[in-house]
mmCIF file of C-alpha atoms in Angstrom:
data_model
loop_
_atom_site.group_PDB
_atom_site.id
_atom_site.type_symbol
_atom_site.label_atom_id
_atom_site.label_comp_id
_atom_site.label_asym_id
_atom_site.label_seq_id
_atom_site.Cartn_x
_atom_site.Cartn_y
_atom_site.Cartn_z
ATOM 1 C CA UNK A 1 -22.695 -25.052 -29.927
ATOM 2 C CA UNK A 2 -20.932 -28.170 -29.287
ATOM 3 C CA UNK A 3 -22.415 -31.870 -29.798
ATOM 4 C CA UNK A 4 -22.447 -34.379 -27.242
ATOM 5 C CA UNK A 5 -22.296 -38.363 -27.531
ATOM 6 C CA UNK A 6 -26.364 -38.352 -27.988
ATOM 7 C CA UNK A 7 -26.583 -35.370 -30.129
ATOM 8 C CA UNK A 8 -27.715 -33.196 -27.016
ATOM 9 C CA UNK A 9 -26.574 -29.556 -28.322
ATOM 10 C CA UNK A 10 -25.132 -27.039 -25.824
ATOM 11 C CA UNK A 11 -24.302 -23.596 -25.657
ATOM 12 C CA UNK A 12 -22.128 -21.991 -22.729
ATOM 13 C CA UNK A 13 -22.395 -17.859 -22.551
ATOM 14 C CA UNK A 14 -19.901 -16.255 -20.516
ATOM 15 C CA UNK A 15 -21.428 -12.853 -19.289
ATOM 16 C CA UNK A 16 -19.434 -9.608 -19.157
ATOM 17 C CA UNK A 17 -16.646 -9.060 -16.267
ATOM 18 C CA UNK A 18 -18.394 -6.818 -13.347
ATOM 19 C CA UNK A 19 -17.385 -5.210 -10.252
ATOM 20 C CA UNK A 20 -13.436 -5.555 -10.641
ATOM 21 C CA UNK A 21 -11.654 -4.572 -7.152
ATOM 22 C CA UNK A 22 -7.812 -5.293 -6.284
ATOM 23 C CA UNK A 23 -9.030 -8.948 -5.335
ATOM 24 C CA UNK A 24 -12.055 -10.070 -6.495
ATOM 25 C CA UNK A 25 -14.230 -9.991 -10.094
ATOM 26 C CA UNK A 26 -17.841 -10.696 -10.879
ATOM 27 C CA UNK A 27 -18.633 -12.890 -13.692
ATOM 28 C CA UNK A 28 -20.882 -15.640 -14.461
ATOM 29 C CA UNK A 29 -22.711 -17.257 -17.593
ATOM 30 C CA UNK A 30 -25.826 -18.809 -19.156
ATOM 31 C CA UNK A 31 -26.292 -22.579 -20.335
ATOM 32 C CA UNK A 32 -28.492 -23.386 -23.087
ATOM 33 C CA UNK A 33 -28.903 -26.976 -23.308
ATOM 34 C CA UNK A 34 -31.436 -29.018 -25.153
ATOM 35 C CA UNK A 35 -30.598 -32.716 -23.994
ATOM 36 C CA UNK A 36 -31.682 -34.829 -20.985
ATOM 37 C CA UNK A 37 -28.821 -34.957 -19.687
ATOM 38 C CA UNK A 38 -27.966 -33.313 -16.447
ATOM 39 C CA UNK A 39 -26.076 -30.279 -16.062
ATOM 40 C CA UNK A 40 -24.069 -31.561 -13.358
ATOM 41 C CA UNK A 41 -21.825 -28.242 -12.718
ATOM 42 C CA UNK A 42 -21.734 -24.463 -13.991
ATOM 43 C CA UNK A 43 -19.580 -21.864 -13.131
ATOM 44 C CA UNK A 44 -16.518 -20.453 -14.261
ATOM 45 C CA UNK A 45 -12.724 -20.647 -14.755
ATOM 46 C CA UNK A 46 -9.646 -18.468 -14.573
ATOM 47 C CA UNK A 47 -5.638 -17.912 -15.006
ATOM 48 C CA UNK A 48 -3.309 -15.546 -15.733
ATOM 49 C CA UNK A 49 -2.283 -17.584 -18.889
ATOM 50 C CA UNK A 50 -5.133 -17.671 -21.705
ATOM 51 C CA UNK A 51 -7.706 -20.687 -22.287
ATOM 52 C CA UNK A 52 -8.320 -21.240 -18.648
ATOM 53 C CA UNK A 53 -10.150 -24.650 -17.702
ATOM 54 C CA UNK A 54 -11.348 -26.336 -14.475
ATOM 55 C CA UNK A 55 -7.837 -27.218 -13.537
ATOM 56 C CA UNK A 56 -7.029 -23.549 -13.053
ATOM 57 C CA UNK A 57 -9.084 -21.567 -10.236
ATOM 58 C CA UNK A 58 -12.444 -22.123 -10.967
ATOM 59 C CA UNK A 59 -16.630 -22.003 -9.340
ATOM 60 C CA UNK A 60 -19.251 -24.059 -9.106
ATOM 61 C CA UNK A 61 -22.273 -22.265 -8.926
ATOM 62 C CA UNK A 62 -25.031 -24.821 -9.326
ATOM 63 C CA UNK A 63 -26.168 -26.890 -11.739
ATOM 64 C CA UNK A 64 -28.439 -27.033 -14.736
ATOM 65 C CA UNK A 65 -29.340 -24.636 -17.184
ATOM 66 C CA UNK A 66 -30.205 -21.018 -17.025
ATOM 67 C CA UNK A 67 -28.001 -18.156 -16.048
ATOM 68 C CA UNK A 68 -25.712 -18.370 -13.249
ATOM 69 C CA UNK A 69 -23.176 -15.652 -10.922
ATOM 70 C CA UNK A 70 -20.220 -16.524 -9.785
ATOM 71 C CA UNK A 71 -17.359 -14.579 -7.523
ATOM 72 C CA UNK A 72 -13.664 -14.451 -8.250
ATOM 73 C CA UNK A 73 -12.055 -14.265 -5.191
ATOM 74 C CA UNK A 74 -8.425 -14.485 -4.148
ATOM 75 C CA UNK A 75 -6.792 -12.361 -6.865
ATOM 76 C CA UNK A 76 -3.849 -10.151 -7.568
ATOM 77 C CA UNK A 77 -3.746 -6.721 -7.815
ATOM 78 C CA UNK A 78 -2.925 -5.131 -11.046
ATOM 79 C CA UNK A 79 -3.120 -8.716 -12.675
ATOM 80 C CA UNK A 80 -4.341 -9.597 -16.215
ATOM 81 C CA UNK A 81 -6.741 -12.506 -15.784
ATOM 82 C CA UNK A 82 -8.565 -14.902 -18.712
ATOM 83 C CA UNK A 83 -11.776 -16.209 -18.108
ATOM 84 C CA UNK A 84 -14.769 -19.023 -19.107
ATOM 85 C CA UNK A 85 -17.638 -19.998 -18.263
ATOM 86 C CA UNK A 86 -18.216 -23.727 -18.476
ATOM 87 C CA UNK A 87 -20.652 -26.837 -17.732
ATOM 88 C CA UNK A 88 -20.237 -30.265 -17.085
ATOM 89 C CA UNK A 89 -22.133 -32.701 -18.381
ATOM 90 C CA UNK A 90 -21.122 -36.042 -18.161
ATOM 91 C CA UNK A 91 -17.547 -35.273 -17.190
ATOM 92 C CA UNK A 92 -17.392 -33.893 -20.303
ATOM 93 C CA UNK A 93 -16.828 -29.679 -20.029
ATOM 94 C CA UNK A 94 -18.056 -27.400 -22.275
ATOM 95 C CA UNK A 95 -16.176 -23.510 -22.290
ATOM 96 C CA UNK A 96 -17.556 -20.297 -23.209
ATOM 97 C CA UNK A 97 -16.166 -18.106 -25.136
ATOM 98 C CA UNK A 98 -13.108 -16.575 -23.179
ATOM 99 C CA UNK A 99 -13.338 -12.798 -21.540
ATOM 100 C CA UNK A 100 -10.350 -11.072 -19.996
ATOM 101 C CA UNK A 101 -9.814 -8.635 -17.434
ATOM 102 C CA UNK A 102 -7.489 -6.762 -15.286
ATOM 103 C CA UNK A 103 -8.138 -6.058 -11.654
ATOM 104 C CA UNK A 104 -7.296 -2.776 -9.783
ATOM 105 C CA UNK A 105 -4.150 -0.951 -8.626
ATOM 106 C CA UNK A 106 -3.585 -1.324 -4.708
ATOM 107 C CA UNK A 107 -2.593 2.192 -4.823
ATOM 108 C CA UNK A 108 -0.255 1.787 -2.199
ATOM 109 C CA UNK A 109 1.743 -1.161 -3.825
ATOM 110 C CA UNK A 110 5.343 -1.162 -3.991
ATOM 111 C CA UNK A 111 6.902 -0.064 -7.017
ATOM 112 C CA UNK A 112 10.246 -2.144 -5.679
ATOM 113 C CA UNK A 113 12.585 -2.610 -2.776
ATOM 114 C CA UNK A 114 16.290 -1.501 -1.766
ATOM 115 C CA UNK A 115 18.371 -3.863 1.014
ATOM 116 C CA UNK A 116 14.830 -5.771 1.417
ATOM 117 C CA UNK A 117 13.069 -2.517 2.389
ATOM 118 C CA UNK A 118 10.064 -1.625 -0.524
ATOM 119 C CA UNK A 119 9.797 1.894 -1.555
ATOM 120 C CA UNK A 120 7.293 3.551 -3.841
ATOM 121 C CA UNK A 121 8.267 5.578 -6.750
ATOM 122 C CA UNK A 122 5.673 9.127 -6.519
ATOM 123 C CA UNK A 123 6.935 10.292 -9.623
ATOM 124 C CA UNK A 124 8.730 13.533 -8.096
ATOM 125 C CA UNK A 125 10.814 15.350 -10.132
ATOM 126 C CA UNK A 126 13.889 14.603 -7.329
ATOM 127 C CA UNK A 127 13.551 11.324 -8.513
ATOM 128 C CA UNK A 128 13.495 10.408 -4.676
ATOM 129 C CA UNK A 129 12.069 6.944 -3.820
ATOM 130 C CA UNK A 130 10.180 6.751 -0.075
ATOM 131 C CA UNK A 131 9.932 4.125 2.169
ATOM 132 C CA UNK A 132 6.516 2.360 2.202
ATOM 133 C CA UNK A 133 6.912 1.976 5.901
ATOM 134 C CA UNK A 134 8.835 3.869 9.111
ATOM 135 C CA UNK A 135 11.626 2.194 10.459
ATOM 136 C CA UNK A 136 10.981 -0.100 13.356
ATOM 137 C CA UNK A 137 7.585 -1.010 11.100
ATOM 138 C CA UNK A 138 6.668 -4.367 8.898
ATOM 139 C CA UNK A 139 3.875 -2.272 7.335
ATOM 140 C CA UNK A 140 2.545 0.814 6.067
ATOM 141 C CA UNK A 141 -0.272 1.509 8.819
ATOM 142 C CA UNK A 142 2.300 0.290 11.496
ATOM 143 C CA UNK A 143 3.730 3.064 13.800
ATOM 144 C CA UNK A 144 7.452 1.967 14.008
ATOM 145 C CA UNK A 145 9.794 3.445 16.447
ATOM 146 C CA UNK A 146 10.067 6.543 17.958
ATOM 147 C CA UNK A 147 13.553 8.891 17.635
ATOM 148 C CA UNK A 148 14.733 11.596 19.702
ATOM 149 C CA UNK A 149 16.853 13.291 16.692
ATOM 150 C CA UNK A 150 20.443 12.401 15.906
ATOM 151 C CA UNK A 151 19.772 9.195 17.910
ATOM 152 C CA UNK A 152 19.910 5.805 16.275
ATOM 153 C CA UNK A 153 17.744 3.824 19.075
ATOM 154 C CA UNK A 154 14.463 3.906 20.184
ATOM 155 C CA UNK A 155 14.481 4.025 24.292
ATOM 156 C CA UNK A 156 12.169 3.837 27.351
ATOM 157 C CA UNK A 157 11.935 7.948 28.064
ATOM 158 C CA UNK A 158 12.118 10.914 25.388
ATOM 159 C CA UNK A 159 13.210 13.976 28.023
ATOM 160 C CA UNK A 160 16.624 14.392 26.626
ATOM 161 C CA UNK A 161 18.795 13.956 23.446
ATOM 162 C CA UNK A 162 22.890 13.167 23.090
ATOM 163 C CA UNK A 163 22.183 16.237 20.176
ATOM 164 C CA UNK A 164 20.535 18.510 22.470
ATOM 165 C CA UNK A 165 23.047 22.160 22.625
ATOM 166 C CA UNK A 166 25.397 20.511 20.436
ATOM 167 C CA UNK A 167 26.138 22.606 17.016
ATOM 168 C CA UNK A 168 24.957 20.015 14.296
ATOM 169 C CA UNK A 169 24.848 20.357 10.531
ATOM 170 C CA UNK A 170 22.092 18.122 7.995
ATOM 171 C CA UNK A 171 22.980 14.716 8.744
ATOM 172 C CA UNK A 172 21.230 12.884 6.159
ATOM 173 C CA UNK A 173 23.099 9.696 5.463
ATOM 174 C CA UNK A 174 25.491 9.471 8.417
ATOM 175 C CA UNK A 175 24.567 6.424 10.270
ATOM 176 C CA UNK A 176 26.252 8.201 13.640
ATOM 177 C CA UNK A 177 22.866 10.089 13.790
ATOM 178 C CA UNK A 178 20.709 9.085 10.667
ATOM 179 C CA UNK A 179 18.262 5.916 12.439
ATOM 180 C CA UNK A 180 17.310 4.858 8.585
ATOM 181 C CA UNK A 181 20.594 5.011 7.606
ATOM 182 C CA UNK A 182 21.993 3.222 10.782
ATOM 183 C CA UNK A 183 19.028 0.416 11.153
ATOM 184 C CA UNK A 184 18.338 -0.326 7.126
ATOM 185 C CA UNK A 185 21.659 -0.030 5.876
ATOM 186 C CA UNK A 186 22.116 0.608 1.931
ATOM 187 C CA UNK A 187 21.183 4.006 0.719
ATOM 188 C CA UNK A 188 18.371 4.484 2.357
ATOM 189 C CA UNK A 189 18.322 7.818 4.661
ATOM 190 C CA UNK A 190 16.637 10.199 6.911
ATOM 191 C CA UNK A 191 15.249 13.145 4.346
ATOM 192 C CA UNK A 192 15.937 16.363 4.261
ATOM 193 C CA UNK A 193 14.329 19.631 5.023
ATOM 194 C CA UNK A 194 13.950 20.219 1.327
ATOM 195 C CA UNK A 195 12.949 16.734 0.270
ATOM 196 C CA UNK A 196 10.512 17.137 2.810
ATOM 197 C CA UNK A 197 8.965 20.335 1.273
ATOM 198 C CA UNK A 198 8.985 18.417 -2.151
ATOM 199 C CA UNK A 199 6.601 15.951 -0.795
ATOM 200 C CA UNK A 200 4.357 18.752 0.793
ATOM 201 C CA UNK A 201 4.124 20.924 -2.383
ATOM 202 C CA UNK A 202 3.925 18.606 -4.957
ATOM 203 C CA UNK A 203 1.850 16.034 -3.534
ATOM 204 C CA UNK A 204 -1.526 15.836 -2.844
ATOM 205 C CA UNK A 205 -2.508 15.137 0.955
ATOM 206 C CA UNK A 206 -5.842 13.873 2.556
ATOM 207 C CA UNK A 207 -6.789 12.499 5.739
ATOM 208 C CA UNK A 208 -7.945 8.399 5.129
ATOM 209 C CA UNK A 209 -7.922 5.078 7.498
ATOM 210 C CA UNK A 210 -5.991 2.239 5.920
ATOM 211 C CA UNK A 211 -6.350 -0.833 7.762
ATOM 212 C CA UNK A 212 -8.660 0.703 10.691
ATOM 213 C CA UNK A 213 -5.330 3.337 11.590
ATOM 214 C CA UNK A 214 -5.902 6.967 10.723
ATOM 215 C CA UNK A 215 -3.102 8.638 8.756
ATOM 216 C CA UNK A 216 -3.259 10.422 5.793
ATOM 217 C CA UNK A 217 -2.457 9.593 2.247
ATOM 218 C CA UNK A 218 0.374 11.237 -0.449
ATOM 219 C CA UNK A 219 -0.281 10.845 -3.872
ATOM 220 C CA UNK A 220 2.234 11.924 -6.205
ATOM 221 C CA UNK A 221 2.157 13.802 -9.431
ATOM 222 C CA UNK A 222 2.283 10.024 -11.231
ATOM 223 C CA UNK A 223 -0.690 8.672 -9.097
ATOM 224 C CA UNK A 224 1.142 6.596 -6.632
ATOM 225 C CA UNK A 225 0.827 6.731 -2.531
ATOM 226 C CA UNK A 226 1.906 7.188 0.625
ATOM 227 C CA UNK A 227 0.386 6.434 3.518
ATOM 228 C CA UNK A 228 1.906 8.088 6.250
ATOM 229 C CA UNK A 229 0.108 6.893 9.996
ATOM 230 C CA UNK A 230 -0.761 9.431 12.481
ATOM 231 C CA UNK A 231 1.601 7.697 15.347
ATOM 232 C CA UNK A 232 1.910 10.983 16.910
ATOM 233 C CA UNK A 233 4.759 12.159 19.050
ATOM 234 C CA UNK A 234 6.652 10.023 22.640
ATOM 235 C CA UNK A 235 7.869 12.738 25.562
ATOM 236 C CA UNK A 236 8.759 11.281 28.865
ATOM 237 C CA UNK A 237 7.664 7.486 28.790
ATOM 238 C CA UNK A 238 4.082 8.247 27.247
ATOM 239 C CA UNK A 239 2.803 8.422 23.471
ATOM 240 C CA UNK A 240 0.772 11.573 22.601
ATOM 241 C CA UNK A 241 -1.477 12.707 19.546
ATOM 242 C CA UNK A 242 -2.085 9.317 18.118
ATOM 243 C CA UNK A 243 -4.814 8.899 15.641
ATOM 244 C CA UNK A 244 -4.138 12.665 15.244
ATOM 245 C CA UNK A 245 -0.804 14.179 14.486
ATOM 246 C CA UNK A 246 1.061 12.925 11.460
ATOM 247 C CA UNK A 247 5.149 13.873 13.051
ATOM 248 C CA UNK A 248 8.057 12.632 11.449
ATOM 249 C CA UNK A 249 11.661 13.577 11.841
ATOM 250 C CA UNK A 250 14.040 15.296 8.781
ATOM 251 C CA UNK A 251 17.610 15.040 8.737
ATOM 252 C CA UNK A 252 17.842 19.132 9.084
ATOM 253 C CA UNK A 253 18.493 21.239 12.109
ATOM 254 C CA UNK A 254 17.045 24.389 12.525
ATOM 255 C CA UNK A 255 19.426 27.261 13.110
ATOM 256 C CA UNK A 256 19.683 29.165 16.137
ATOM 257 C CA UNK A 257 21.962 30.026 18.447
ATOM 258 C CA UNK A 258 20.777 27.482 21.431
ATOM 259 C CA UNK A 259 21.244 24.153 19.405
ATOM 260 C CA UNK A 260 18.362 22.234 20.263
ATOM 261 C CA UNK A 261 15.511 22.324 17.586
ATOM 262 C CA UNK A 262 15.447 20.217 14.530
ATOM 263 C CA UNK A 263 13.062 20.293 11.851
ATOM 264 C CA UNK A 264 10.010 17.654 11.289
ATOM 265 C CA UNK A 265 6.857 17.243 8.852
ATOM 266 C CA UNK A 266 3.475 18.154 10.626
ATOM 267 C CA UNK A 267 0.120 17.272 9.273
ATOM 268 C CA UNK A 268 -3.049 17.243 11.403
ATOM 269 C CA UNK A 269 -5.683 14.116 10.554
ATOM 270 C CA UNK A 270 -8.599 15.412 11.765
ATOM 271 C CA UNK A 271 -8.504 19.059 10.560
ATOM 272 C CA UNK A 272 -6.824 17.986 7.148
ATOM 273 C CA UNK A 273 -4.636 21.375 8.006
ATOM 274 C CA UNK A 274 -0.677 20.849 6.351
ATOM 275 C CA UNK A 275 1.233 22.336 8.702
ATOM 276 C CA UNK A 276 4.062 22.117 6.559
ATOM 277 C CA UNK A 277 7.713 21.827 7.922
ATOM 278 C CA UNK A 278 7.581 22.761 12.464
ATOM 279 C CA UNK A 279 10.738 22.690 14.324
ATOM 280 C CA UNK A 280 11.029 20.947 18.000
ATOM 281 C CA UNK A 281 12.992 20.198 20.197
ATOM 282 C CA UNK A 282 14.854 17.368 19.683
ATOM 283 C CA UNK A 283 14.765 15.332 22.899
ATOM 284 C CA UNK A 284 11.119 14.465 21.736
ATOM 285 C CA UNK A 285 10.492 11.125 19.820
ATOM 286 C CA UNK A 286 8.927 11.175 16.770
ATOM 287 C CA UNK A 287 8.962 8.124 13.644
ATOM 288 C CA UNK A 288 11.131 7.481 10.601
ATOM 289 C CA UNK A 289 10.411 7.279 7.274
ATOM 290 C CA UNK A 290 12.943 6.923 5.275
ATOM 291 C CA UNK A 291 14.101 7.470 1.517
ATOM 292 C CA UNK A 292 16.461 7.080 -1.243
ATOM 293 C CA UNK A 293 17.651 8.060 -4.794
#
C-alpha cells in the first residue's frame, strides 16, 4: 500500500505475464484504491533494464479502479523484459510489484553474420554455418538469383552453360565458377555434395509458408532453422515449379563421361517427399545458398 497526500491508501497488482510471442506480451493489473481521488491512468510499464516506470514503454488502459488488460507490443525476440503495473493519481504514480519475462525465439534468427551476410548456426556436427538467404536475396523467403552451374551471373535465358561438356572437378570456393563465392566474397561458398547430404540426413524437413511464400523449413539437431523457398527452377527465359520445387545448386559434378550434369538438392513442398541429392543438367538455373565454416 502506499499513502497519498490525504491519506487515500492504494494498492497496484500487477497480474501474471500471458500469451508471450516473439513480439508482443499480455499483462495487465488491478487497482485497489480507497480515496476520492481519481484514478486518472492505469496500465503498465516495461524495459529491458529492471524497475521500469512510465518513462520507459508503457499503456494506458483506462482509468479508475478495478482490473485492467493491457498489450505489449513492439518487442524483441528472445529479449528479457521487466514489468509494472501502475496508476496515476494526481501525477503522482504508484508501481506494482515488478514481473519479468522473456519473449520467444524467432526460430529463424540469425545466430551471426560473415562479410555482412547472416548465417545460422544448425548445430551440425561439420560445424558448417548456412546462409539465411540465397544469393541475389535481402531475405529468407526471397527467391534470389538463378545460376546455370559454374556460372557466376544470373542472365536473361538458361538453354546453355560455359560448363556444359567441359571435364570439371568440385568447385566449391573458386570464385571462377562458385556464384557465393564470387558475389559475397569472404569464405562463404557454394556447398558440396556431401555438405548437402549432411543437411538432408541430419535435419529435420517440413513443408511451411513464411511470410505468405511456400518453402520448407530445416531444423537442426540444436533447434535452429532454415527456411529454404520453393523458387523452383529458370530454363529458356521462363521460371518453372515455383511455390513447389525446393532446387538449389551444389558445388559437385556428377561423373559421367558426357560432362554436363551437376548435382543439386531436391525437395518437393506439396508432397513433403525429400528427394534427396538429383543431378541436371547444368545449363538450367537454379538458386544459391550459400555456406561457410
Amino acid at each position: 500500500f502506499v499513502t497519498l497526500e490525504k491519506e487515500y491508501l492504494i494498492e497496484v497488482i500487477t497480474n501474471e505475464i500471458a500469451n508471450v510471442t516473439q513480439t508482443t506480451a499480455q499483462c495487465g493489473g488491478n487497482i485497489k484504491y480507497e480515496g476520492e481521488e481519481t484514478i486518472e491512468a492505469r496500465g503498465v510499464c516495461w524495459s529491458t533494464s529492471p524497475e521500469p516506470t512510465i518513462d520507459d514503454f508503457c499503456t494506458v488502459d483506462g482509468s479508475g479502479v478495478g482490473g485492467f488488460i493491457s498489450n505489449m507490443t513492439g518487442l524483441t525476440d528472445n529479449t528479457l523484459y521487466y514489468v509494472k503495473a501502475y496508476a496515476k493519481v494526481n501525477d503522482v504514480v504508484t508501481y506494482g510489484e515488478q514481473k519479468t519475462f522473456t519473449t520467444v525465439k524467432d526460430i529463424y534468427a540469425p545466430d551471426g553474420n560473415i562479410g555482412g551476410y547472416e548465417y545460422v548456426d544448425l548445430g551440425l556436427p561439420s560445424g558448417l554455418k548456412w546462409a539465411t538467404h540465397n544469393v541475389g536475396a535481402n531475405a529468407p523467403e526471397k527467391y534470389g538469383n538463378y545460376f546455370s552451374w559454374g556460372e557466376i551471373s544470373p542472365k536473361n535465358e538458361y538453354n546453355t552453360s560455359s560448363t556444359m561438356g567441359v571435364q570439371m572437378t568440385d568447385f566449391s570456393g573458386n570464385p571462377q565458377y562458385d556464384a557465393a563465392t564470387s558475389n559475397w566474397g569472404d569464405t562463404w561458398r557454394m556447398p558440396t555434395k556431401a555438405e548437402m547430404e549432411e543437411l538432408m540426413t541430419l535435419c529435420e524437413w517440413n513443408s511451411v509458408q513464411k511470410d505468405g511464400v511456400l518453402g520448407v523449413k530445416v531444423t537442426g539437431p540444436n533447434g535452429n532453422c532454415l527456411f529454404l523457398p520453393a523458387a523452383g527452377h529458370a530454363y529458356g527465359p521462363s521460371i518453372y515449379f515455383v511455390d513447389n520445387g525446393c532446387y538449389y545448386w551444389s558445388s559437385s559434378p556428377y561423373d559421367s563421361s558426357e560432362n554436363i550434369f551437376a548435382y543439386f538438392l531436391s525437395y518437393d513442398v506439396y508432397t513433403g517427399f525429400y528427394e534427396g541429392m538429383e543431378h541436371s543438367e547444368r545449363l538450367y538455373g537454379l538458386p544459391i545458398r550459400p555456406v561457410s565454416e
